[in-house]
PDB file of C-alpha atoms (C1' of nucleotides) in Angstrom:
ATOM      1  CA  MET M 628       0.000   0.000   0.000  1.00  0.00           C
ATOM      2  CA  PRO M 629       1.959   2.785   1.331  1.00  0.00           C
ATOM      3  CA  GLU M 630       4.489   5.006  -0.265  1.00  0.00           C
ATOM      4  CA  LEU M 631       6.127   7.963   1.377  1.00  0.00           C
ATOM      5  CA  PRO M 632       3.022  10.193   1.581  1.00  0.00           C
ATOM      6  CA  GLU M 633       0.961   7.451   3.184  1.00  0.00           C
ATOM      7  CA  VAL M 634       3.689   6.586   5.679  1.00  0.00           C
ATOM      8  CA  GLU M 635       4.106  10.244   6.529  1.00  0.00           C
ATOM      9  CA  THR M 636       0.355  10.544   7.038  1.00  0.00           C
ATOM     10  CA  VAL M 637       0.446   7.574   9.384  1.00  0.00           C
ATOM     11  CA  ARG M 638       3.369   9.091  11.266  1.00  0.00           C
ATOM     12  CA  ARG M 639       1.490  12.317  11.834  1.00  0.00           C
ATOM     13  CA  GLY M 640      -1.521  10.400  13.045  1.00  0.00           C
ATOM     14  CA  LEU M 641       0.462   8.232  15.455  1.00  0.00           C
ATOM     15  CA  GLN M 642       2.590  11.027  16.824  1.00  0.00           C
ATOM     16  CA  PRO M 643       0.068  12.440  19.329  1.00  0.00           C
ATOM     17  CA  ALA M 644      -0.718   8.958  20.642  1.00  0.00           C
ATOM     18  CA  MET M 645       2.891   7.811  20.917  1.00  0.00           C
ATOM     19  CA  GLU M 646       5.231  10.682  21.583  1.00  0.00           C
ATOM     20  CA  GLY M 647       5.769  11.345  25.243  1.00  0.00           C
ATOM     21  CA  ALA M 648       3.779   8.277  26.247  1.00  0.00           C
ATOM     22  CA  ARG M 649       5.017   5.058  27.820  1.00  0.00           C
ATOM     23  CA  ILE M 650       4.310   1.671  26.300  1.00  0.00           C
ATOM     24  CA  ASP M 651       2.472  -0.111  29.093  1.00  0.00           C
ATOM     25  CA  ARG M 652       1.718  -3.319  27.279  1.00  0.00           C
ATOM     26  CA  VAL M 653       2.463  -4.989  23.957  1.00  0.00           C
ATOM     27  CA  GLU M 654       0.502  -7.832  22.474  1.00  0.00           C
ATOM     28  CA  THR M 655       1.678  -9.753  19.427  1.00  0.00           C
ATOM     29  CA  ARG M 656      -1.086 -11.991  18.206  1.00  0.00           C
ATOM     30  CA  ARG M 657       1.001 -14.248  16.017  1.00  0.00           C
ATOM     31  CA  ALA M 658       4.638 -15.258  15.875  1.00  0.00           C
ATOM     32  CA  ASP M 659       5.523 -13.418  12.695  1.00  0.00           C
ATOM     33  CA  LEU M 660       4.630 -10.797  10.178  1.00  0.00           C
ATOM     34  CA  ARG M 661       6.909 -10.859   7.182  1.00  0.00           C
ATOM     35  CA  PHE M 662       9.638 -12.011   9.558  1.00  0.00           C
ATOM     36  CA  PRO M 663       9.358 -13.629  12.981  1.00  0.00           C
ATOM     37  CA  PHE M 664       9.176 -11.154  15.838  1.00  0.00           C
ATOM     38  CA  GLN M 665      12.398 -10.971  17.807  1.00  0.00           C
ATOM     39  CA  PRO M 666      12.138 -13.218  20.895  1.00  0.00           C
ATOM     40  CA  ASP M 667      12.470 -10.238  23.218  1.00  0.00           C
ATOM     41  CA  PHE M 668      10.232  -7.964  21.140  1.00  0.00           C
ATOM     42  CA  SER M 669       7.609  -7.236  23.793  1.00  0.00           C
ATOM     43  CA  ALA M 670      10.078  -7.120  26.659  1.00  0.00           C
ATOM     44  CA  ARG M 671      12.241  -4.514  24.950  1.00  0.00           C
ATOM     45  CA  LEU M 672       9.236  -2.249  24.430  1.00  0.00           C
ATOM     46  CA  THR M 673       7.284  -2.641  27.633  1.00  0.00           C
ATOM     47  CA  GLY M 674       7.791   0.179  30.099  1.00  0.00           C
ATOM     48  CA  ARG M 675       9.721   2.336  27.624  1.00  0.00           C
ATOM     49  CA  LEU M 676       8.921   5.925  26.876  1.00  0.00           C
ATOM     50  CA  VAL M 677       8.492   6.885  23.226  1.00  0.00           C
ATOM     51  CA  THR M 678      10.567  10.022  22.940  1.00  0.00           C
ATOM     52  CA  GLY M 679       9.955  10.659  19.255  1.00  0.00           C
ATOM     53  CA  LEU M 680       8.346   9.214  16.148  1.00  0.00           C
ATOM     54  CA  GLY M 681      10.209   9.770  12.892  1.00  0.00           C
ATOM     55  CA  ARG M 682      10.213   8.459   9.358  1.00  0.00           C
ATOM     56  CA  ARG M 683      12.971   7.342   7.008  1.00  0.00           C
ATOM     57  CA  ALA M 684      11.832   6.419   3.523  1.00  0.00           C
ATOM     58  CA  LYS M 685       8.859   4.124   4.108  1.00  0.00           C
ATOM     59  CA  TYR M 686       9.945   3.198   7.642  1.00  0.00           C
ATOM     60  CA  LEU M 687       8.414   4.583  10.806  1.00  0.00           C
ATOM     61  CA  MET M 688      10.974   4.867  13.593  1.00  0.00           C
ATOM     62  CA  ALA M 689       9.976   5.200  17.232  1.00  0.00           C
ATOM     63  CA  ASP M 690      12.751   6.384  19.513  1.00  0.00           C
ATOM     64  CA  LEU M 691      12.623   4.730  22.916  1.00  0.00           C
ATOM     65  CA  SER M 692      13.951   5.844  26.287  1.00  0.00           C
ATOM     66  CA  SER M 693      15.988   2.629  26.433  1.00  0.00           C
ATOM     67  CA  GLY M 694      18.185   3.709  23.546  1.00  0.00           C
ATOM     68  CA  ASP M 695      16.434   1.344  21.176  1.00  0.00           C
ATOM     69  CA  VAL M 696      14.570   2.263  18.029  1.00  0.00           C
ATOM     70  CA  LEU M 697      11.437   0.456  16.876  1.00  0.00           C
ATOM     71  CA  LEU M 698      11.401   0.177  13.079  1.00  0.00           C
ATOM     72  CA  MET M 699       7.993  -0.375  11.514  1.00  0.00           C
ATOM     73  CA  HIS M 700       7.252  -1.053   7.866  1.00  0.00           C
ATOM     74  CA  LEU M 701       3.728  -1.252   6.468  1.00  0.00           C
ATOM     75  CA  GLY M 702       4.528  -3.494   3.514  1.00  0.00           C
ATOM     76  CA  MET M 703       1.678  -3.477   1.011  1.00  0.00           C
ATOM     77  CA  SER M 704      -1.346  -3.621   3.271  1.00  0.00           C
ATOM     78  CA  GLY M 705      -0.289  -2.509   6.739  1.00  0.00           C
ATOM     79  CA  SER M 706      -2.174   0.166   8.649  1.00  0.00           C
ATOM     80  CA  PHE M 707      -2.383   1.544  12.138  1.00  0.00           C
ATOM     81  CA  ARG M 708      -5.394   2.746  13.966  1.00  0.00           C
ATOM     82  CA  VAL M 709      -5.557   4.560  17.242  1.00  0.00           C
ATOM     83  CA  VAL M 710      -8.407   3.646  19.531  1.00  0.00           C
ATOM     84  CA  THR M 711      -8.985   5.893  22.462  1.00  0.00           C
ATOM     85  CA  ALA M 712     -12.490   4.570  23.099  1.00  0.00           C
ATOM     86  CA  ALA M 713     -12.791   5.513  26.733  1.00  0.00           C
ATOM     87  CA  GLY M 714     -14.858   2.974  28.603  1.00  0.00           C
ATOM     88  CA  GLN M 715     -14.710   0.284  25.962  1.00  0.00           C
ATOM     89  CA  ALA M 716     -11.949  -1.716  27.521  1.00  0.00           C
ATOM     90  CA  THR M 717     -12.343  -3.407  30.867  1.00  0.00           C
ATOM     91  CA  PRO M 718      -9.370  -2.426  33.010  1.00  0.00           C
ATOM     92  CA  GLY M 719      -7.396  -5.304  34.404  1.00  0.00           C
ATOM     93  CA  GLU M 720      -9.394  -7.905  32.581  1.00  0.00           C
ATOM     94  CA  PHE M 721      -9.205  -8.140  28.839  1.00  0.00           C
ATOM     95  CA  HIS M 722      -7.161  -5.235  27.597  1.00  0.00           C
ATOM     96  CA  TYR M 723      -8.078  -5.433  23.977  1.00  0.00           C
ATOM     97  CA  PRO M 724     -10.874  -2.968  23.301  1.00  0.00           C
ATOM     98  CA  ARG M 725     -14.118  -4.847  22.999  1.00  0.00           C
ATOM     99  CA  GLY M 726     -15.888  -4.482  19.721  1.00  0.00           C
ATOM    100  CA  GLU M 727     -12.765  -3.097  18.124  1.00  0.00           C
ATOM    101  CA  ASP M 728     -11.306  -6.457  17.208  1.00  0.00           C
ATOM    102  CA  ARG M 729     -10.799  -6.929  13.482  1.00  0.00           C
ATOM    103  CA  ALA M 730      -9.369  -9.615  11.260  1.00  0.00           C
ATOM    104  CA  HIS M 731      -5.599  -9.257  10.787  1.00  0.00           C
ATOM    105  CA  ASP M 732      -5.009  -7.186  13.887  1.00  0.00           C
ATOM    106  CA  HIS M 733      -1.503  -8.438  14.659  1.00  0.00           C
ATOM    107  CA  VAL M 734       0.051  -6.053  17.172  1.00  0.00           C
ATOM    108  CA  LEU M 735      -1.434  -3.954  19.948  1.00  0.00           C
ATOM    109  CA  PHE M 736       0.313  -1.243  21.928  1.00  0.00           C
ATOM    110  CA  GLU M 737      -1.318   0.068  25.059  1.00  0.00           C
ATOM    111  CA  MET M 738       0.018   3.486  25.874  1.00  0.00           C
ATOM    112  CA  SER M 739       0.153   5.240  29.230  1.00  0.00           C
ATOM    113  CA  ASN M 740      -2.032   8.035  27.860  1.00  0.00           C
ATOM    114  CA  GLY M 741      -4.874   5.595  27.310  1.00  0.00           C
ATOM    115  CA  ALA M 742      -4.381   5.236  23.563  1.00  0.00           C
ATOM    116  CA  ARG M 743      -4.493   1.782  22.062  1.00  0.00           C
ATOM    117  CA  ILE M 744      -2.550   1.497  18.864  1.00  0.00           C
ATOM    118  CA  VAL M 745      -3.406  -1.428  16.617  1.00  0.00           C
ATOM    119  CA  PHE M 746      -1.336  -2.665  13.699  1.00  0.00           C
ATOM    120  CA  ASN M 747      -3.393  -4.458  11.071  1.00  0.00           C
ATOM    121  CA  ASP M 748      -1.888  -6.107   7.997  1.00  0.00           C
ATOM    122  CA  PRO M 749      -3.808  -8.663   5.896  1.00  0.00           C
ATOM    123  CA  ARG M 750      -0.969  -9.589   3.567  1.00  0.00           C
ATOM    124  CA  ARG M 751       1.717  -9.477   6.251  1.00  0.00           C
ATOM    125  CA  PHE M 752       4.390  -7.965   4.061  1.00  0.00           C
ATOM    126  CA  GLY M 753       4.899  -5.481   6.875  1.00  0.00           C
ATOM    127  CA  TYR M 754       7.288  -6.016   9.782  1.00  0.00           C
ATOM    128  CA  MET M 755       8.673  -4.554  12.974  1.00  0.00           C
ATOM    129  CA  LYS M 756      12.191  -4.732  14.262  1.00  0.00           C
ATOM    130  CA  ILE M 757      13.902  -3.287  17.313  1.00  0.00           C
ATOM    131  CA  ILE M 758      17.464  -2.104  16.934  1.00  0.00           C
ATOM    132  CA  ALA M 759      19.850  -0.191  19.143  1.00  0.00           C
ATOM    133  CA  ARG M 760      20.128   3.441  18.129  1.00  0.00           C
ATOM    134  CA  ALA M 761      23.903   3.086  18.262  1.00  0.00           C
ATOM    135  CA  GLY M 762      23.649   0.465  15.522  1.00  0.00           C
ATOM    136  CA  LEU M 763      21.419   2.470  13.190  1.00  0.00           C
ATOM    137  CA  ASP M 764      24.190   3.153  10.707  1.00  0.00           C
ATOM    138  CA  ASN M 765      24.877  -0.545  10.336  1.00  0.00           C
ATOM    139  CA  GLU M 766      21.261  -1.659  10.121  1.00  0.00           C
ATOM    140  CA  PRO M 767      20.925  -3.669   6.899  1.00  0.00           C
ATOM    141  CA  LEU M 768      17.351  -2.506   6.343  1.00  0.00           C
ATOM    142  CA  LEU M 769      18.435   1.133   6.276  1.00  0.00           C
ATOM    143  CA  LYS M 770      21.994   0.960   5.096  1.00  0.00           C
ATOM    144  CA  GLY M 771      21.563   1.159   1.343  1.00  0.00           C
ATOM    145  CA  LEU M 772      18.755   3.700   1.264  1.00  0.00           C
ATOM    146  CA  GLY M 773      19.163   6.698  -0.993  1.00  0.00           C
ATOM    147  CA  PRO M 774      18.259  10.242   0.014  1.00  0.00           C
ATOM    148  CA  GLU M 775      14.840  11.406   1.103  1.00  0.00           C
ATOM    149  CA  PRO M 776      13.082  12.819  -1.953  1.00  0.00           C
ATOM    150  CA  LEU M 777      11.885  15.816   0.058  1.00  0.00           C
ATOM    151  CA  GLY M 778      15.250  16.372   1.718  1.00  0.00           C
ATOM    152  CA  ASN M 779      17.984  18.823   0.758  1.00  0.00           C
ATOM    153  CA  ALA M 780      20.253  16.112  -0.604  1.00  0.00           C
ATOM    154  CA  PHE M 781      17.841  15.202  -3.394  1.00  0.00           C
ATOM    155  CA  ASP M 782      18.172  17.448  -6.408  1.00  0.00           C
ATOM    156  CA  ALA M 783      18.719  17.160 -10.163  1.00  0.00           C
ATOM    157  CA  LEU M 784      22.478  16.886  -9.802  1.00  0.00           C
ATOM    158  CA  MET M 785      22.257  14.111  -7.232  1.00  0.00           C
ATOM    159  CA  LEU M 786      19.662  12.184  -9.248  1.00  0.00           C
ATOM    160  CA  THR M 787      21.742  12.519 -12.378  1.00  0.00           C
ATOM    161  CA  LYS M 788      24.791  11.153 -10.613  1.00  0.00           C
ATOM    162  CA  ALA M 789      22.827   8.308  -9.053  1.00  0.00           C
ATOM    163  CA  THR M 790      21.486   7.207 -12.426  1.00  0.00           C
ATOM    164  CA  ALA M 791      24.702   7.717 -14.375  1.00  0.00           C
ATOM    165  CA  GLY M 792      25.526   4.664 -16.436  1.00  0.00           C
ATOM    166  CA  LYS M 793      22.327   2.852 -15.501  1.00  0.00           C
ATOM    167  CA  ALA M 794      21.100   0.694 -18.343  1.00  0.00           C
ATOM    168  CA  THR M 795      17.709   0.230 -16.753  1.00  0.00           C
ATOM    169  CA  SER M 796      14.627   2.371 -17.311  1.00  0.00           C
ATOM    170  CA  LEU M 797      13.949   5.567 -15.465  1.00  0.00           C
ATOM    171  CA  LYS M 798      10.840   3.976 -13.987  1.00  0.00           C
ATOM    172  CA  ALA M 799      12.860   1.146 -12.478  1.00  0.00           C
ATOM    173  CA  ALA M 800      15.557   3.525 -11.268  1.00  0.00           C
ATOM    174  CA  LEU M 801      13.060   5.717  -9.414  1.00  0.00           C
ATOM    175  CA  LEU M 802      11.557   2.647  -7.772  1.00  0.00           C
ATOM    176  CA  ASP M 803      15.022   1.592  -6.622  1.00  0.00           C
ATOM    177  CA  GLN M 804      15.215   2.708  -2.983  1.00  0.00           C
ATOM    178  CA  ARG M 805      19.008   3.004  -3.283  1.00  0.00           C
ATOM    179  CA  VAL M 806      18.591   5.815  -5.805  1.00  0.00           C
ATOM    180  CA  VAL M 807      15.919   7.731  -3.913  1.00  0.00           C
ATOM    181  CA  ALA M 808      14.065   6.351  -0.914  1.00  0.00           C
ATOM    182  CA  GLY M 809      10.318   6.521  -0.491  1.00  0.00           C
ATOM    183  CA  LEU M 810       8.795   6.481  -3.951  1.00  0.00           C
ATOM    184  CA  GLY M 811       6.608   3.591  -5.059  1.00  0.00           C
ATOM    185  CA  ASN M 812       4.687   2.618  -8.143  1.00  0.00           C
ATOM    186  CA  ILE M 813       1.962   5.256  -7.975  1.00  0.00           C
ATOM    187  CA  TYR M 814       4.055   8.313  -7.304  1.00  0.00           C
ATOM    188  CA  VAL M 815       6.714   7.319  -9.818  1.00  0.00           C
ATOM    189  CA  CYS M 816       4.036   7.060 -12.516  1.00  0.00           C
ATOM    190  CA  GLU M 817       2.515  10.358 -11.474  1.00  0.00           C
ATOM    191  CA  ALA M 818       5.824  12.214 -11.233  1.00  0.00           C
ATOM    192  CA  LEU M 819       6.994  10.993 -14.635  1.00  0.00           C
ATOM    193  CA  PHE M 820       3.697  12.065 -16.129  1.00  0.00           C
ATOM    194  CA  ARG M 821       3.796  15.512 -14.571  1.00  0.00           C
ATOM    195  CA  ALA M 822       7.354  15.996 -15.808  1.00  0.00           C
ATOM    196  CA  HIS M 823       6.377  14.757 -19.304  1.00  0.00           C
ATOM    197  CA  VAL M 824       9.166  12.198 -19.095  1.00  0.00           C
ATOM    198  CA  SER M 825       8.828   8.679 -20.479  1.00  0.00           C
ATOM    199  CA  PRO M 826       9.041   5.762 -18.026  1.00  0.00           C
ATOM    200  CA  LYS M 827      10.833   3.823 -20.774  1.00  0.00           C
ATOM    201  CA  ARG M 828      13.645   6.312 -21.124  1.00  0.00           C
ATOM    202  CA  LYS M 829      17.043   4.969 -20.116  1.00  0.00           C
ATOM    203  CA  ALA M 830      17.885   6.209 -16.639  1.00  0.00           C
ATOM    204  CA  ALA M 831      21.324   7.335 -17.734  1.00  0.00           C
ATOM    205  CA  THR M 832      19.796   9.853 -20.165  1.00  0.00           C
ATOM    206  CA  LEU M 833      19.046  12.278 -17.366  1.00  0.00           C
ATOM    207  CA  ALA M 834      22.613  13.442 -17.947  1.00  0.00           C
ATOM    208  CA  ASP M 835      23.728  15.421 -20.980  1.00  0.00           C
ATOM    209  CA  LYS M 836      26.981  14.742 -22.849  1.00  0.00           C
ATOM    210  CA  LYS M 837      29.002  16.448 -20.150  1.00  0.00           C
ATOM    211  CA  GLY M 838      27.274  14.509 -17.410  1.00  0.00           C
ATOM    212  CA  GLU M 839      25.324  17.569 -16.291  1.00  0.00           C
ATOM    213  CA  PRO M 840      21.629  17.312 -15.414  1.00  0.00           C
ATOM    214  CA  THR M 841      19.339  17.935 -18.358  1.00  0.00           C
ATOM    215  CA  GLU M 842      16.322  20.173 -18.161  1.00  0.00           C
ATOM    216  CA  ARG M 843      14.341  16.943 -18.080  1.00  0.00           C
ATOM    217  CA  ALA M 844      16.097  15.945 -14.857  1.00  0.00           C
ATOM    218  CA  THR M 845      15.242  19.280 -13.280  1.00  0.00           C
ATOM    219  CA  ARG M 846      11.610  18.918 -14.307  1.00  0.00           C
ATOM    220  CA  LEU M 847      11.476  15.413 -12.919  1.00  0.00           C
ATOM    221  CA  VAL M 848      12.830  16.417  -9.517  1.00  0.00           C
ATOM    222  CA  ALA M 849      10.356  19.299  -9.342  1.00  0.00           C
ATOM    223  CA  ALA M 850       7.512  16.942 -10.256  1.00  0.00           C
ATOM    224  CA  ILE M 851       8.561  14.478  -7.544  1.00  0.00           C
ATOM    225  CA  HIS M 852       8.583  17.280  -4.973  1.00  0.00           C
ATOM    226  CA  ASP M 853       5.199  18.568  -6.076  1.00  0.00           C
ATOM    227  CA  VAL M 854       3.386  15.260  -6.213  1.00  0.00           C
ATOM    228  CA  LEU M 855       4.698  14.121  -2.828  1.00  0.00           C
ATOM    229  CA  ASN M 856       3.909  17.409  -1.115  1.00  0.00           C
ATOM    230  CA  GLN M 857       0.428  17.507  -2.557  1.00  0.00           C
ATOM    231  CA  ALA M 858      -0.215  13.892  -1.599  1.00  0.00           C
ATOM    232  CA  ILE M 859       0.936  14.471   1.971  1.00  0.00           C
ATOM    233  CA  ALA M 860      -1.325  17.510   2.204  1.00  0.00           C
ATOM    234  CA  ALA M 861      -4.215  15.302   1.064  1.00  0.00           C
ATOM    235  CA  GLY M 862      -3.554  12.628   3.680  1.00  0.00           C
ATOM    236  CA  GLY M 863      -2.126  10.172   1.137  1.00  0.00           C
ATOM    237  CA  SER M 864      -3.995   8.011  -1.359  1.00  0.00           C
ATOM    238  CA  SER M 865      -6.593   5.426  -0.375  1.00  0.00           C
ATOM    239  CA  LEU M 866      -7.009   2.686  -2.931  1.00  0.00           C
ATOM    240  CA  ARG M 867      -7.614  -0.439  -0.914  1.00  0.00           C
ATOM    241  CA  ASP M 868      -5.948  -0.355   2.446  1.00  0.00           C
ATOM    242  CA  HIS M 869      -4.548   2.995   3.337  1.00  0.00           C
ATOM    243  CA  ARG M 870      -6.363   4.930   6.007  1.00  0.00           C
ATOM    244  CA  GLN M 871      -5.271   7.652   8.283  1.00  0.00           C
ATOM    245  CA  THR M 872      -4.904   6.453  11.864  1.00  0.00           C
ATOM    246  CA  SER M 873      -8.246   8.083  12.597  1.00  0.00           C
ATOM    247  CA  GLY M 874      -9.845   5.775  10.039  1.00  0.00           C
ATOM    248  CA  GLU M 875     -10.391   8.589   7.560  1.00  0.00           C
ATOM    249  CA  LEU M 876      -9.477   7.954   3.960  1.00  0.00           C
ATOM    250  CA  GLY M 877      -6.767   9.917   2.213  1.00  0.00           C
ATOM    251  CA  TYR M 878      -8.067  11.631  -0.863  1.00  0.00           C
ATOM    252  CA  PHE M 879      -5.091  12.111  -3.171  1.00  0.00           C
ATOM    253  CA  GLN M 880      -6.290   9.203  -5.337  1.00  0.00           C
ATOM    254  CA  HIS M 881      -8.775  11.626  -6.859  1.00  0.00           C
ATOM    255  CA  ALA M 882      -5.827  13.700  -8.053  1.00  0.00           C
ATOM    256  CA  PHE M 883      -4.156  10.841  -9.933  1.00  0.00           C
ATOM    257  CA  GLN M 884      -3.637  11.892 -13.516  1.00  0.00           C
ATOM    258  CA  VAL M 885      -2.565   8.558 -14.993  1.00  0.00           C
ATOM    259  CA  TYR M 886      -2.388   5.868 -12.299  1.00  0.00           C
ATOM    260  CA  ASP M 887      -5.249   3.387 -12.802  1.00  0.00           C
ATOM    261  CA  ARG M 888      -6.669   5.598 -15.559  1.00  0.00           C
ATOM    262  CA  GLU M 889      -5.959   3.362 -18.541  1.00  0.00           C
ATOM    263  CA  GLY M 890      -8.023   4.354 -21.560  1.00  0.00           C
ATOM    264  CA  GLU M 891      -8.851   7.837 -20.321  1.00  0.00           C
ATOM    265  CA  LYS M 892      -7.960  10.925 -22.274  1.00  0.00           C
ATOM    266  CA  CYS M 893      -4.587  12.370 -21.328  1.00  0.00           C
ATOM    267  CA  PRO M 894      -5.158  15.244 -18.896  1.00  0.00           C
ATOM    268  CA  THR M 895      -2.312  17.352 -20.266  1.00  0.00           C
ATOM    269  CA  PRO M 896      -3.832  20.489 -21.814  1.00  0.00           C
ATOM    270  CA  GLY M 897      -3.598  20.322 -25.591  1.00  0.00           C
ATOM    271  CA  CYS M 898      -2.533  16.662 -25.660  1.00  0.00           C
ATOM    272  CA  THR M 899      -4.810  14.357 -27.640  1.00  0.00           C
ATOM    273  CA  GLY M 900      -3.229  11.169 -26.304  1.00  0.00           C
ATOM    274  CA  THR M 901      -4.746   8.371 -24.236  1.00  0.00           C
ATOM    275  CA  VAL M 902      -3.462   6.951 -20.963  1.00  0.00           C
ATOM    276  CA  LYS M 903      -1.867   3.539 -21.535  1.00  0.00           C
ATOM    277  CA  ARG M 904      -0.838   0.727 -19.221  1.00  0.00           C
ATOM    278  CA  PHE M 905       1.990  -1.735 -19.679  1.00  0.00           C
ATOM    279  CA  VAL M 906       4.061  -3.955 -17.431  1.00  0.00           C
ATOM    280  CA  GLN M 907       7.583  -2.902 -16.579  1.00  0.00           C
ATOM    281  CA  ASN M 908       9.725  -4.994 -14.199  1.00  0.00           C
ATOM    282  CA  GLY M 909       6.586  -6.806 -13.169  1.00  0.00           C
ATOM    283  CA  ARG M 910       4.692  -3.656 -12.188  1.00  0.00           C
ATOM    284  CA  SER M 911       2.008  -1.720 -14.011  1.00  0.00           C
ATOM    285  CA  THR M 912       3.147   1.517 -15.588  1.00  0.00           C
ATOM    286  CA  PHE M 913       0.534   4.104 -16.524  1.00  0.00           C
ATOM    287  CA  TRP M 914       1.554   6.862 -18.883  1.00  0.00           C
ATOM    288  CA  CYS M 915       0.729   8.955 -21.917  1.00  0.00           C
ATOM    289  CA  PRO M 916       2.952   7.963 -24.861  1.00  0.00           C
ATOM    290  CA  SER M 917       2.002  11.191 -26.634  1.00  0.00           C
ATOM    291  CA  CYS M 918       3.331  13.747 -24.187  1.00  0.00           C
ATOM    292  CA  GLN M 919       5.877  11.812 -22.094  1.00  0.00           C
ATOM    293  CA  LYS M 920       9.200  11.784 -23.912  1.00  0.00           C
TER     294      LYS M 920
ATOM    295  C1'  DC D1111      27.918  -5.313  -9.595  1.00  0.00           C
ATOM    296  C1'  DC D1112      23.531  -5.117 -12.307  1.00  0.00           C
ATOM    297  C1'  DG D1113      18.949  -6.158 -13.843  1.00  0.00           C
ATOM    298  C1'  DC D1114      15.201  -9.244 -13.942  1.00  0.00           C
ATOM    299  C1'  DG D1115      11.691 -12.585 -12.434  1.00  0.00           C
ATOM    300  C1'  DG D1116       9.760 -15.181  -8.746  1.00  0.00           C
ATOM    301  C1'  DG D1117       8.006 -15.392  -4.341  1.00  0.00           C
ATOM    302  C1'  DC D1118       5.957 -13.947  -0.085  1.00  0.00           C
ATOM    303  C1'  DC D1119       0.468 -13.329   1.608  1.00  0.00           C
ATOM    304  C1'  DT D1120      -4.643 -12.204   1.472  1.00  0.00           C
ATOM    305  C1'  DG D1121      -8.562 -10.068  -0.625  1.00  0.00           C
ATOM    306  C1'  DA D1122     -11.158  -7.608  -4.194  1.00  0.00           C
ATOM    307  C1'  DG D1123     -13.069  -7.615  -8.521  1.00  0.00           C
ATOM    308  C1'  DA D1124     -13.892  -9.389 -13.198  1.00  0.00           C
ATOM    309  C1'  DG D1125     -15.525 -12.941 -16.067  1.00  0.00           C
ATOM    310  C1'  DC D1126     -17.798 -17.178 -16.798  1.00  0.00           C
TER     311       DC D1126
ATOM    312  C1'  DT R 701     -24.265 -17.829  -6.213  1.00  0.00           C
ATOM    313  C1'  DG R 702     -19.722 -19.455  -6.682  1.00  0.00           C
ATOM    314  C1'  DC R 703     -15.726 -20.740  -8.902  1.00  0.00           C
ATOM    315  C1'  DT R 704     -11.231 -19.303 -11.106  1.00  0.00           C
ATOM    316  C1'  DC R 705      -8.168 -16.036 -12.557  1.00  0.00           C
ATOM    317  C1'  DT R 706      -5.711 -11.663 -12.273  1.00  0.00           C
ATOM    318  C1'  DC R 707      -4.045  -8.028  -9.902  1.00  0.00           C
ATOM    319  C1'  DA R 708      -2.609  -5.029  -5.891  1.00  0.00           C
ATOM    320  C1'  DG R 709       0.616   0.950  -2.980  1.00  0.00           C
ATOM    321  C1'  DG R 710       6.842  -3.439  -1.251  1.00  0.00           C
ATOM    322  C1'  DC R 711      10.928  -5.634  -1.143  1.00  0.00           C
ATOM    323  C1'  DC R 712      14.199  -9.726  -0.577  1.00  0.00           C
ATOM    324  C1'  DC R 713      16.549 -13.333  -2.939  1.00  0.00           C
ATOM    325  C1'  DG R 714      18.671 -16.047  -6.382  1.00  0.00           C
ATOM    326  C1'  DC R 715      19.836 -16.428 -11.110  1.00  0.00           C
ATOM    327  C1'  DG R 716      22.247 -15.275 -15.377  1.00  0.00           C
TER     328       DG R 716
END
DNA sequence: CCGCGGGCCTGAGAGC
DNA sequence: TGCTCTCAGGCCCGCG
């Protein structure tokens, strides 16, 4: 499900429930998600204060008073919801909020502020892992990640260098988290469309003969910035699974110009093309062959 | 090292 | 109604 804007939306929703609160109780309702939970998973969380909730690429990162960091990834179908539901739970008896139980609720956090935070993930491509903050730089899950697309390090020059010599398509390069971290299939399609750049173009062609960024590269970076910022402002995109932690849907899906719009007229003013779909590296690409070059 | 295809899971929707 | 097939917002792994 979630790309950077959805993860950022989830982070903002979880922040008030987590930051500054203590984790009083953790319940894992099965032995694994994508990977088995660490044997000491609950013990390392229980009683710890959450001092901050950040995001790196598509990872949520909760800083704990113990010096650990809880990494959380939503995979394709993961979501969190925050249940405050005063009076619904029976203190000291069954902690899980009655009537709030849903299929695929895998992890529950009970916070000292009364919030109950539930992680739900039907497909279980999501996962959680606790690591020591001191070991963050060596964490394999984070080690190879490229720059944040909304951070200062990501610009046309950087992207041009990162794609230099790449024989693969621009679409595949932008999906490669080592090049830039946080984009997924939807926002890559949308950014390429907005920049009028073809997903089939060789990644290395962002550079001119001297290796400098082309105007196309500049346009592409601007389009990535714009589409991500607009999607975050809209609370992300809700296709199947994504919800804000409040349960509200994001609404950026209504602003898609090409994603899942095969057969529709190209929305570029003056373009008479039609939105097409084809499969690239096993994923659907949506684009307008007429105005994306 | 690089790029690609398969696999991990469940559920929704289309077509018969 | 119900079966089967395809596809889905991610990412790791093994192969050539």
